[in-house]
Coordinates of C-alpha atoms and ligand atoms in Angstrom, one line a residue:
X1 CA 18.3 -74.5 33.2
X2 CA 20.7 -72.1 34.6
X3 CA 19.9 -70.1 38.0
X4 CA 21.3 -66.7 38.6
X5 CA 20.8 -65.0 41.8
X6 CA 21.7 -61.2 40.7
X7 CA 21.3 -58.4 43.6
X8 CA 22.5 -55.5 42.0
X9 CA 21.4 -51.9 42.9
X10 CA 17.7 -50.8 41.8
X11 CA 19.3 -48.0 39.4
X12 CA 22.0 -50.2 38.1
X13 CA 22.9 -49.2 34.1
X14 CA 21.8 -51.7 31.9
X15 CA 23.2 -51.2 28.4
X16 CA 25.1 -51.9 25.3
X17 CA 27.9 -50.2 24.2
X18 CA 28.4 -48.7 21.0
X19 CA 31.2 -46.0 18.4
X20 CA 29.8 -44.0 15.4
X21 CA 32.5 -44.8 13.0
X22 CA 32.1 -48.1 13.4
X23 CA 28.0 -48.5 13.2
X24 CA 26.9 -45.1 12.0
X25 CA 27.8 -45.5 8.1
X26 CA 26.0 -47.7 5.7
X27 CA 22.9 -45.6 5.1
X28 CA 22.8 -41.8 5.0
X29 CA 25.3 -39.3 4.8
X30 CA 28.6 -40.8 4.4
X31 CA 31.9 -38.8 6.4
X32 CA 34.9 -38.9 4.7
X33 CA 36.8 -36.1 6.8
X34 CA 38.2 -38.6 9.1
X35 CA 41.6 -40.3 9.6
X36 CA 39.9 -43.4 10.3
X37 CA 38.1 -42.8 7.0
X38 CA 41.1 -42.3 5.0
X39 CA 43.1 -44.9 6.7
X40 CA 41.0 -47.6 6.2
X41 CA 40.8 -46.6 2.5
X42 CA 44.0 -46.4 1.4
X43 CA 45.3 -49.1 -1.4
X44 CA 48.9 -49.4 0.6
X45 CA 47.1 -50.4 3.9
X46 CA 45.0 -52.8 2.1
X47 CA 47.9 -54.2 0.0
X48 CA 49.9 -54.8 2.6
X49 CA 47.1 -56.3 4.9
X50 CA 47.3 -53.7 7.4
X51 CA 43.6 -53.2 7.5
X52 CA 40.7 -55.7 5.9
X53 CA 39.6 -53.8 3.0
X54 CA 36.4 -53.7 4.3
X55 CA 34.6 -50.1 4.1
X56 CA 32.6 -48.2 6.9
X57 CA 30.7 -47.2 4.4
X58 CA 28.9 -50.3 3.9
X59 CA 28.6 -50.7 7.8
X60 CA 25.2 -51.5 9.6
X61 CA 23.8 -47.5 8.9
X62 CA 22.8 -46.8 12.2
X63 CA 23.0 -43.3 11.1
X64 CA 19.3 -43.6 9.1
X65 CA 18.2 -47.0 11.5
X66 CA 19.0 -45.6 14.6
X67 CA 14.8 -45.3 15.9
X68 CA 14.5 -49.2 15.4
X69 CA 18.1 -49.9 16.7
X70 CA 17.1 -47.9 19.9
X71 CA 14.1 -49.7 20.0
X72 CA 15.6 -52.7 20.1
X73 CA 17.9 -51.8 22.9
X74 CA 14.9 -51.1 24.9
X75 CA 12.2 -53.4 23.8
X76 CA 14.3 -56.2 22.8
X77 CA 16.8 -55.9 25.5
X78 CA 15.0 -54.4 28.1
X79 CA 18.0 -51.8 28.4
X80 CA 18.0 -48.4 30.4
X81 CA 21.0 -47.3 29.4
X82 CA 22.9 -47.1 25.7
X83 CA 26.4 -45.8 25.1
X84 CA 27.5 -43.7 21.9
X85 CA 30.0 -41.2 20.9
X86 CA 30.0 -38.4 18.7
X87 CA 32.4 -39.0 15.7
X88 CA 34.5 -35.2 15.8
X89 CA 35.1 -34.8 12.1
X90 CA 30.7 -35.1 11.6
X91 CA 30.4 -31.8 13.1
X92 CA 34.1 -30.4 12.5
X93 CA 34.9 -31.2 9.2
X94 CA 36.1 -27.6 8.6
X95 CA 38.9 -26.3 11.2
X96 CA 38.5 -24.4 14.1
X97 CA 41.8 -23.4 14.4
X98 CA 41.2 -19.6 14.2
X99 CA 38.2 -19.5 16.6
X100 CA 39.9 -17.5 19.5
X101 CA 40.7 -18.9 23.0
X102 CA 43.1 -17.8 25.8
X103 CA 45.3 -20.8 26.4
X104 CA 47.6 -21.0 30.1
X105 CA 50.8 -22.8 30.0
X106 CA 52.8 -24.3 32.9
X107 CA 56.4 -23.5 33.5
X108 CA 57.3 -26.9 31.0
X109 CA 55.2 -25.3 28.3
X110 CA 52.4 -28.4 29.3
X111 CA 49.0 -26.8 28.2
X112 CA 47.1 -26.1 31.7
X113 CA 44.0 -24.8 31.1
X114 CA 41.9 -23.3 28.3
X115 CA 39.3 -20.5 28.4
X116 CA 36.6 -21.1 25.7
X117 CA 34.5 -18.2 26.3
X118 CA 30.4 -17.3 24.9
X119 CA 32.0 -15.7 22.2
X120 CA 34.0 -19.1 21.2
X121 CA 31.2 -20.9 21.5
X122 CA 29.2 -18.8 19.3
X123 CA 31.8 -18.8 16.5
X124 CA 32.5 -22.6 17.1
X125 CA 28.7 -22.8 16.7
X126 CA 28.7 -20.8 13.1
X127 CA 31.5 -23.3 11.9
X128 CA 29.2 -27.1 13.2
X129 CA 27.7 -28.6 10.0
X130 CA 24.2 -28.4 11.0
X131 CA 22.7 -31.4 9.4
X132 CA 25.1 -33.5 11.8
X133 CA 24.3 -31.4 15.1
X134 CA 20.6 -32.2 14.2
X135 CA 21.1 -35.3 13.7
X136 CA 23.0 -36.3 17.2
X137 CA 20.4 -33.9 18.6
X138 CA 17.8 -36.7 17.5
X139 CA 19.6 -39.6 18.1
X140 CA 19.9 -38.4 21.8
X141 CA 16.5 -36.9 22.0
X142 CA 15.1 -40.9 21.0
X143 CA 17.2 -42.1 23.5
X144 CA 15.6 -40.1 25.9
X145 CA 12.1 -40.7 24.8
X146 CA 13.0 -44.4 25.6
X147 CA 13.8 -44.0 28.8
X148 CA 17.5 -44.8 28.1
X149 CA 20.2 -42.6 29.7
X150 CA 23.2 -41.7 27.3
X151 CA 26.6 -42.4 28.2
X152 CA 28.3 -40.1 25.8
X153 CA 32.0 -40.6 24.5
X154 CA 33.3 -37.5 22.6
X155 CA 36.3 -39.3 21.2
X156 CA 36.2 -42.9 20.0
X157 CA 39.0 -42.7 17.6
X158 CA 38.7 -41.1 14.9
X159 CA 40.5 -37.2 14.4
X160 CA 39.3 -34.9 11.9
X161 CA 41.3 -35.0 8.7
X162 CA 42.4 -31.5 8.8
X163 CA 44.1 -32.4 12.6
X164 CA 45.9 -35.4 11.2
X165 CA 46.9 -37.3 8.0
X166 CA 47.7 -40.6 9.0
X167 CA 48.9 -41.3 5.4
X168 CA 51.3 -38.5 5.6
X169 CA 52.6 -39.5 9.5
X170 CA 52.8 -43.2 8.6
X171 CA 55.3 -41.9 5.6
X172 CA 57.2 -39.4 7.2
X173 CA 55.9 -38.5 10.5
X174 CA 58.7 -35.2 11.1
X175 CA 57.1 -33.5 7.8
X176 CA 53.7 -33.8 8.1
X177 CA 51.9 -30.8 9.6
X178 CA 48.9 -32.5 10.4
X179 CA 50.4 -34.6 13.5
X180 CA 47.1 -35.7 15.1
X181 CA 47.9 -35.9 19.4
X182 CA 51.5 -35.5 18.8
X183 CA 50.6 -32.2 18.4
X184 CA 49.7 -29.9 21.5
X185 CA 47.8 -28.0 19.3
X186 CA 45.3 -30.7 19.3
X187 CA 44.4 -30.5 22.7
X188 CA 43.2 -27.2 22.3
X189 CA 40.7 -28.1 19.4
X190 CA 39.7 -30.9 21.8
X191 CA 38.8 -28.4 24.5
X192 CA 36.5 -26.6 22.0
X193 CA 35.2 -29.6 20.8
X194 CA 33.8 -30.5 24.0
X195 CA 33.2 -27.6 24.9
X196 CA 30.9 -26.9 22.0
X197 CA 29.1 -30.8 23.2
X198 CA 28.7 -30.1 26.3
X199 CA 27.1 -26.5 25.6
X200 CA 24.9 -27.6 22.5
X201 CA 23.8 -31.6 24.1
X202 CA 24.0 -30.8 27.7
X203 CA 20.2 -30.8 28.1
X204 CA 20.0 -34.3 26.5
X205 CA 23.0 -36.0 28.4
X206 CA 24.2 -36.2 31.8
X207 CA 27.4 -38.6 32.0
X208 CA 30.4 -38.3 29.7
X209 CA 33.3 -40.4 29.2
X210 CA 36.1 -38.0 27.2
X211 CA 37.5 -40.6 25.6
X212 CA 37.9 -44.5 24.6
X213 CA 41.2 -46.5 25.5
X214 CA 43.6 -43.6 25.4
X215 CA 46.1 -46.3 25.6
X216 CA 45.3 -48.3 22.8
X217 CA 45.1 -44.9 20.8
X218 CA 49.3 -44.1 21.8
X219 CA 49.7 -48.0 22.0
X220 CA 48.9 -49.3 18.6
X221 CA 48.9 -46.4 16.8
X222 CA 52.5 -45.3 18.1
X223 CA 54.2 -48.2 19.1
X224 CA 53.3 -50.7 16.8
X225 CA 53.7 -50.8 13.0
X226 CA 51.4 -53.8 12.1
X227 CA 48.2 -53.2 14.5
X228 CA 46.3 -51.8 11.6
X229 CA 46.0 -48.3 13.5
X230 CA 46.8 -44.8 12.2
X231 CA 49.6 -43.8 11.9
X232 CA 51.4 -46.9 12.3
X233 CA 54.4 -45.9 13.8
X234 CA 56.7 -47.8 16.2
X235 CA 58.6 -45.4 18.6
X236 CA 58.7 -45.0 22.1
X237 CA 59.4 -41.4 22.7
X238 CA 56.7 -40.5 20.1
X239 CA 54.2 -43.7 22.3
X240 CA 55.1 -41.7 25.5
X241 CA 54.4 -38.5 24.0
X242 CA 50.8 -39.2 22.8
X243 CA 49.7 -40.7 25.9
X244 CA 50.7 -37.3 27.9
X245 CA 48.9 -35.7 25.5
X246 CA 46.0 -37.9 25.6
X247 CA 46.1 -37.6 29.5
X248 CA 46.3 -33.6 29.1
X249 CA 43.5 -33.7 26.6
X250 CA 41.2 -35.1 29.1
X251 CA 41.5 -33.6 31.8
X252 CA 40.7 -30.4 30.0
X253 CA 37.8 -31.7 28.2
X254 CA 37.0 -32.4 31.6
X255 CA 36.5 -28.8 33.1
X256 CA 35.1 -27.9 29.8
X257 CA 32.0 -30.3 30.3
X258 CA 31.9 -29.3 33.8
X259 CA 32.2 -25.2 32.4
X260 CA 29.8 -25.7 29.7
X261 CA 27.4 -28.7 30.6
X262 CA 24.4 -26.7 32.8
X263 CA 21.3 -28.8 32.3
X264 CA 20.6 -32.2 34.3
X265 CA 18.3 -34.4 33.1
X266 CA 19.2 -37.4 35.2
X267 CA 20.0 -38.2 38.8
X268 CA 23.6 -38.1 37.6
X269 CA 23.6 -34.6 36.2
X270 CA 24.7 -32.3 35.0
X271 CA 27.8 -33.7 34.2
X272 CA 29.3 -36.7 35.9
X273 CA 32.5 -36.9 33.7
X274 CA 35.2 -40.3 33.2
X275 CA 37.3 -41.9 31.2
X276 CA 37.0 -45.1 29.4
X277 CA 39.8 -47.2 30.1
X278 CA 41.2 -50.9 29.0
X279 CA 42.9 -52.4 31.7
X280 CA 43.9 -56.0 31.0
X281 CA 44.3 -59.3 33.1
X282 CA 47.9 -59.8 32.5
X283 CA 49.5 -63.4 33.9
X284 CA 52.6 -64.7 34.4
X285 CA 53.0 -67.4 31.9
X286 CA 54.7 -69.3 34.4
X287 CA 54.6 -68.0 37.9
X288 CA 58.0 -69.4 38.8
X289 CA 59.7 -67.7 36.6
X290 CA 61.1 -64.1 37.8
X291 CA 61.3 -63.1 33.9
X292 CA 57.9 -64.0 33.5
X293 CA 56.4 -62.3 36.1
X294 CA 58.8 -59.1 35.8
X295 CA 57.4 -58.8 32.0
X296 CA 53.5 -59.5 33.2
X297 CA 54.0 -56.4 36.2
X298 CA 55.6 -54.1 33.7
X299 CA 52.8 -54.7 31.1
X300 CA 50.1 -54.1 33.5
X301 CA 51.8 -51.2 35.0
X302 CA 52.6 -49.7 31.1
X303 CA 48.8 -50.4 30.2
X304 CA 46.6 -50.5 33.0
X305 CA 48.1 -48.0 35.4
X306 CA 50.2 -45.2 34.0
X307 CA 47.5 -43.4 32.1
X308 CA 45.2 -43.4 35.2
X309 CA 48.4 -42.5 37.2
X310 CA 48.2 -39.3 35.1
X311 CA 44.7 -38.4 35.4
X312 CA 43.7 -39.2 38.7
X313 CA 46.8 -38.5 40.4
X314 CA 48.9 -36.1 38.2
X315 CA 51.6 -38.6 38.5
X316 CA 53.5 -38.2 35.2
X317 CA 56.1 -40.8 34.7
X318 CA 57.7 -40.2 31.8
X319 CA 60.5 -42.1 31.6
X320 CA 58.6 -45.5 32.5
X321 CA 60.9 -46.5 35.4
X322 CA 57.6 -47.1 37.5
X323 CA 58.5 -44.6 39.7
X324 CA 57.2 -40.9 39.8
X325 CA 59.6 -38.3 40.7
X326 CA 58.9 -35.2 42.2
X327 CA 59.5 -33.0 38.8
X328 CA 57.5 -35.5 37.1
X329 CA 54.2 -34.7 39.5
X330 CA 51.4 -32.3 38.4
X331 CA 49.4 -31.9 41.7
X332 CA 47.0 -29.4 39.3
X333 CA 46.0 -31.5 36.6
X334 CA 45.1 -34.4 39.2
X335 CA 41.7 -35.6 40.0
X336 CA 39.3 -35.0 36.8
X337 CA 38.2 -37.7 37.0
X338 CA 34.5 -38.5 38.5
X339 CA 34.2 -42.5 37.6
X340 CA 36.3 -45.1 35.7
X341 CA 35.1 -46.9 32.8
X342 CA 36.8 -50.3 32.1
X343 CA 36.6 -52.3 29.3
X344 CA 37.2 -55.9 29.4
X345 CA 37.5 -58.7 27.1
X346 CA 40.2 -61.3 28.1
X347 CA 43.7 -62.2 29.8
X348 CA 46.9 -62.0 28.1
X349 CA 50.1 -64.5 29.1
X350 CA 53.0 -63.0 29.5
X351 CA 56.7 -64.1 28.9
X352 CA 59.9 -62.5 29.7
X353 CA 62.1 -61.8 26.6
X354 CA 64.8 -59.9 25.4
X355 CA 64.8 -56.5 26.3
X356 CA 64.8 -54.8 23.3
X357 CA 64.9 -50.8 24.4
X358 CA 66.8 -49.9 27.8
X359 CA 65.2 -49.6 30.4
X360 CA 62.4 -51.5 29.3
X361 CA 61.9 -55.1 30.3
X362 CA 61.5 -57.3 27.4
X363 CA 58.2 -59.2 27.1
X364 CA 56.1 -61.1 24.6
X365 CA 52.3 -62.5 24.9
X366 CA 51.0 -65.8 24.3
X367 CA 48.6 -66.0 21.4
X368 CA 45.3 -67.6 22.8
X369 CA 45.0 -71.6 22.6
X370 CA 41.7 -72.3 24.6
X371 CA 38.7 -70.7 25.1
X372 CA 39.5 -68.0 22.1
X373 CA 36.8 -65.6 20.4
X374 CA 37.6 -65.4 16.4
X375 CA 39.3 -62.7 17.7
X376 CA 42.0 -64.7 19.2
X377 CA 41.5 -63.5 22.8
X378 CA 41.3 -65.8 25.5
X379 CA 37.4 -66.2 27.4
X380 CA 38.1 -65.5 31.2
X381 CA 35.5 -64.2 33.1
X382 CA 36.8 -63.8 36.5
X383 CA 39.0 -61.2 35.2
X384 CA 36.5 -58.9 35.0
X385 CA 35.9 -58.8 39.4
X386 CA 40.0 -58.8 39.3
X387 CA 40.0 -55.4 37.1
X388 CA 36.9 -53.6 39.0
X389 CA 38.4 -54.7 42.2
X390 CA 41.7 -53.3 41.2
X391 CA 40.5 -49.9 39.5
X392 CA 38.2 -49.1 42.6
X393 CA 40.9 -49.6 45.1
X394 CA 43.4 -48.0 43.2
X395 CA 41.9 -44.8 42.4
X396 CA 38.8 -44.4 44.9
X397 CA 36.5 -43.4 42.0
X398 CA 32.9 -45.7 41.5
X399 CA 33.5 -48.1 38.2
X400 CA 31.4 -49.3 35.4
X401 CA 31.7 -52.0 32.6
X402 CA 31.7 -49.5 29.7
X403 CA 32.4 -52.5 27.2
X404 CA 32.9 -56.5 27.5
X405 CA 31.8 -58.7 24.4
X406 CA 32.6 -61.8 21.9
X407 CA 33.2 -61.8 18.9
X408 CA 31.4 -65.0 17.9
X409 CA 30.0 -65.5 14.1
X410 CA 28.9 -68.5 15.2
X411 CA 26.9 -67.6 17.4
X412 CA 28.0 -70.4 20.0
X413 CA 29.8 -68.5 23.0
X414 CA 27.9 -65.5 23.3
X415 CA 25.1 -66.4 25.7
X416 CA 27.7 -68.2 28.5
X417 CA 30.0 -65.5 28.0
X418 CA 27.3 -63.0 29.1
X419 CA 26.1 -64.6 32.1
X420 CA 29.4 -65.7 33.1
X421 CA 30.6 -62.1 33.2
X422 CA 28.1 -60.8 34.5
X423 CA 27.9 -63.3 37.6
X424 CA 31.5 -62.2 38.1
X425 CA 30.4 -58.5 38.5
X426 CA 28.0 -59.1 40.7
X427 CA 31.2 -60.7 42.8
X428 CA 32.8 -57.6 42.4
X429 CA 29.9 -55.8 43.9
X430 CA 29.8 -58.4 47.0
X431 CA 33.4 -57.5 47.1
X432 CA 32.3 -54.3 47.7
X433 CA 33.0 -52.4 44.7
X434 CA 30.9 -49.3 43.3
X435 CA 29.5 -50.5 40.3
X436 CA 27.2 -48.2 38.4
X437 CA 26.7 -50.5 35.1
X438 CA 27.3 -53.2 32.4
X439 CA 27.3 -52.1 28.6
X440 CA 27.4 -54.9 26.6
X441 CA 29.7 -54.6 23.5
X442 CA 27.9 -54.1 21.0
X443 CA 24.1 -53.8 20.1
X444 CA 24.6 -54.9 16.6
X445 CA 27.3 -56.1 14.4
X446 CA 29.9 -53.2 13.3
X447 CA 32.8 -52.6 12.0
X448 CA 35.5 -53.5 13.7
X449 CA 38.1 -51.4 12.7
X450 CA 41.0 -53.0 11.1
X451 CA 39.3 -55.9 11.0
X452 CA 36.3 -54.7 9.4
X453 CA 33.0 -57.2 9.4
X454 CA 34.6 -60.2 9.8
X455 CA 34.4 -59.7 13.6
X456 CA 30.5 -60.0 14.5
X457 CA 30.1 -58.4 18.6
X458 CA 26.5 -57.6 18.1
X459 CA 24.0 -59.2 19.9
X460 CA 22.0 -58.4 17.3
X461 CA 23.5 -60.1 13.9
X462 CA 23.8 -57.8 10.9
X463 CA 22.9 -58.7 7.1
X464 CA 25.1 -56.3 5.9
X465 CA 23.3 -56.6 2.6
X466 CA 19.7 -55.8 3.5
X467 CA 21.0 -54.0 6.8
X468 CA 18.3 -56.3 8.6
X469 CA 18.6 -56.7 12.7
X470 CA 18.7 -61.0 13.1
X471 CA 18.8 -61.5 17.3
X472 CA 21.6 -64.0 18.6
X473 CA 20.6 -67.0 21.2
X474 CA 22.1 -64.0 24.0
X475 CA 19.2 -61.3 23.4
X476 CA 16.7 -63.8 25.2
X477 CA 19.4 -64.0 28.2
X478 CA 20.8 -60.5 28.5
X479 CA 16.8 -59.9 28.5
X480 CA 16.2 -62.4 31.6
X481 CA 19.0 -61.5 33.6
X482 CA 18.2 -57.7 33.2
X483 CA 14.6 -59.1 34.1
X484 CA 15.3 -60.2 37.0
X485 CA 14.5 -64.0 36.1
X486 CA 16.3 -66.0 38.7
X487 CA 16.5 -68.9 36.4
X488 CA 16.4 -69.5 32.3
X489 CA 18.1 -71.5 30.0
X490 CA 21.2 -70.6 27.6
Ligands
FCB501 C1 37.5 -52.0 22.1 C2 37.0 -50.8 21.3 C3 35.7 -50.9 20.6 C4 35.6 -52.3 19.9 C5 35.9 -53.4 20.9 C6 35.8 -54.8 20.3 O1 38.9 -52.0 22.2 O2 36.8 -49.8 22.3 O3 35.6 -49.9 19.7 O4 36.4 -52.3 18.8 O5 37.2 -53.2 21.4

């Protein structure tokens, strides 16, 4: 019997967080105008074991399931809150290139700001594949007949095809003219993108998050050959480069939700906009040593700080010597930013190493030995208060737990692991910490991107063969504890 005191606030987010590449495809229309698509399909990927070989595809089909999956989330789980994106390429597959907006420039040629007008709305709304836009439109519109308020991520990874070819980049990156976010152009799509969301989904969705781990996007797709992300490439000027894009992108998809977002159908309406973020518990492998430590402060400064340092503060360091200069500070793209999302799964040991770029400090991680997922990463729950702690009083801005899972096939881990976690938030909140939800990742088994199905998150197991929902030993505990139950067993 396990007792669990919780005293979290009355409107707290209970929920389960979710992507649509990676649960949407296995019934129903399939979308192969993706990167993520074509990445995951191609033979020289799968030869050389940079992805599984597994195929979205033959995923869990939430896209056709989605009524009983919901009902799940609020039956089963008790849940008042679900988090989803919108996969880009569903209601762009065609370009938008040519649909006019004025776009401002600062005196480095950085995009500032960009005016999508009625009339670029109304062309961008002749251009949506309508069968998708209906489609969100009643996914969202269940979700609010449950009772279960949307957190809504516009980009969870995947770029339309016709923005980038991650074949073409991973083969020769300076000839391909479909560059993905090392192109500026891109952030200009993105600002009609969400402006287009915002305008056509407003009325059905109050709280936004712009996009998922912007560092993971620059980090393993850009400075990394073998993490099994598009487009595979491992250079530093072109890592730095995406993640000031990525920073610029959001912060204009930011005033566009704010522009073109109206309607509030929540107490947090109309448009109470953030970012999803990763930041990890990085340690010292040995705490005497100076290397050590040196390599564990750089990583969590390179991966926990520096994109937020953007965002929140227009602190632009772009040559990574942890300090911001004053031509490297943007005053007017700081502060769009209304709450921080941070996901959390584990800590990461650190060891100095050889320096292998200047300037750089040379580090490596320790692959997990105890307490490991089949993912590899190490169980640590009182990370979780460390990283809410830190991102509150860093930035100022009220957090929430927008992902923190297992990936356990066994099915042994899961139900500790949740209560563990969440006892530690609940610390953070003591603390004194703003902490507006928990989204357990994920609902149901999915595919986990390079890794494909192998990796089972769900809380609800998937038969990817009959598509039927089996619940784990946790669905009875996440219940209890979002029940209020003071005591129950694992
Ligand atoms: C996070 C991703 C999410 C999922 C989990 C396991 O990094 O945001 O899509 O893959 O990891």
């Amino acid at each position: 019997m396990f007792v669990l005191d919780l005293k979290l606030p009355e409107d707290f987010l209970w929920g389960t967080a979710t992507s649509a590449f990676q649960i949407e495809m296995g019934m129903g229309e399939v979308d192969v105008n993706s990167d993520w698509y074509v990445w995951v399909h191609d033979e020289d990927n799968i030869r050389n074991g940079i992805v599984s070989g597994d195929l979205p595809e033959n995923g869990p089909g939430f896209w056709e399931l989605y009524p009983s999956d919901l009902r799940l989330a609020k039956e089963e789980l008790r849940n008042n809150a679900f988090r989803m994106s919108i996969d880009w390429s569903r209601i762009f597959p065609e370009p938008t290139w040519d649909v006019p907006v004025r776009v401002h420039y600062d005196s480095d040629g950085n995009i500032r700001e960009v005016d999508v007008t009625e009339e670029s709305i109304r062309l961008l709304d002749e251009r949506a594949y309508k069968p998708s836009v209906r489609r969100y439109r009643e996914i969202l519109s269940e979700c609010r007949n449950l009772g279960l308020t949307v957190l809504l991520t516009l980009y969870h990874w995947p770029l339309p095809l016709w923005i980038h070819d991650p074949i073409a980049c991973r083969d020769d990156i300076s000839h391909s003219n479909r560059r993905g976010w090392l192109d500026q152009r891109t952030i200009i799509e993105f600002a009609k993108y969400s402006a287009f969301i915002a305008k056509t989904f407003g009325d059905l969705v109050d709280i936004y998050a712009t996009m998922n781990e912007p560092m993971v996007v620059s980090g393993a797709g850009y400075f990394s050959e073998k993490s099994g992300f598009p487009p595979g490439i491992n250079d530093l000027n072109l890592f730095v480069k995406v993640t000031k894009n990525l920073a610029l992108a959001h912060g204009i998809a930011y005033e566009q939700i704010k522009r073109w977002d109206e309607n509030s159908c929540s107490k947090w309406g109309p448009a109470y906009v953030g970012i999803v973020h990763n930041p990890q518990y990085f340690e010292a492998y040995n705490a005497d040593s100076r290397e050590d430590v040196i390599a564990a402060e750089f990583l969590a400064y390179l991966q926990n700080e520096w994109f937020l340092n953007m965002i929140v503060r227009g602190d632009f360091d772009m040559n990574l010597d942890m300090r911001v200069d004053p031509s490297e500070q943007r005053p007017s793209l700081a502060g769009r930013c209304d709450f921080i999302g941070v996901n959390y799964y584990m800590r990461i040991r650190v060891k100095g190493a050889e320096s292998r770029i200047p300037g750089i400090p040379g580090y490596e991680t320790i692959p997990c030995r105890e307490n490991c997922t089949d993912m590899g990463w190490e169980i640590y729950p009182e990370g979780i208060r460390y990283e809410l702690n830190w991102a509150y009083r860093l930035y100022r801005r009220p957090v929430m737990v927008t992902e923190n899972g297992i990936a356990d096939a066994k099915d042994e881990k899961r139900s500790e692991f949740l209560r563990a976690h969440i006892s530690e938030v609940e610390k953070a909140i003591n603390d004194g910490v703003p902490v507006e939800g928990y989204f357990y990742w994920s609902l149901i088994d999915n595919f986990e991107w390079a890794k494909g199905f192998k990796m089972r998150f769900g809380l609800f197991r998937v038969d990817y063969e009959t598509k039927r929902r089996i619940p784990t030993k946790a669905v009875k505990v996440y219940r209890q504890i979002i029940e209020g139950l003071k005591s129950f067993s694992l």
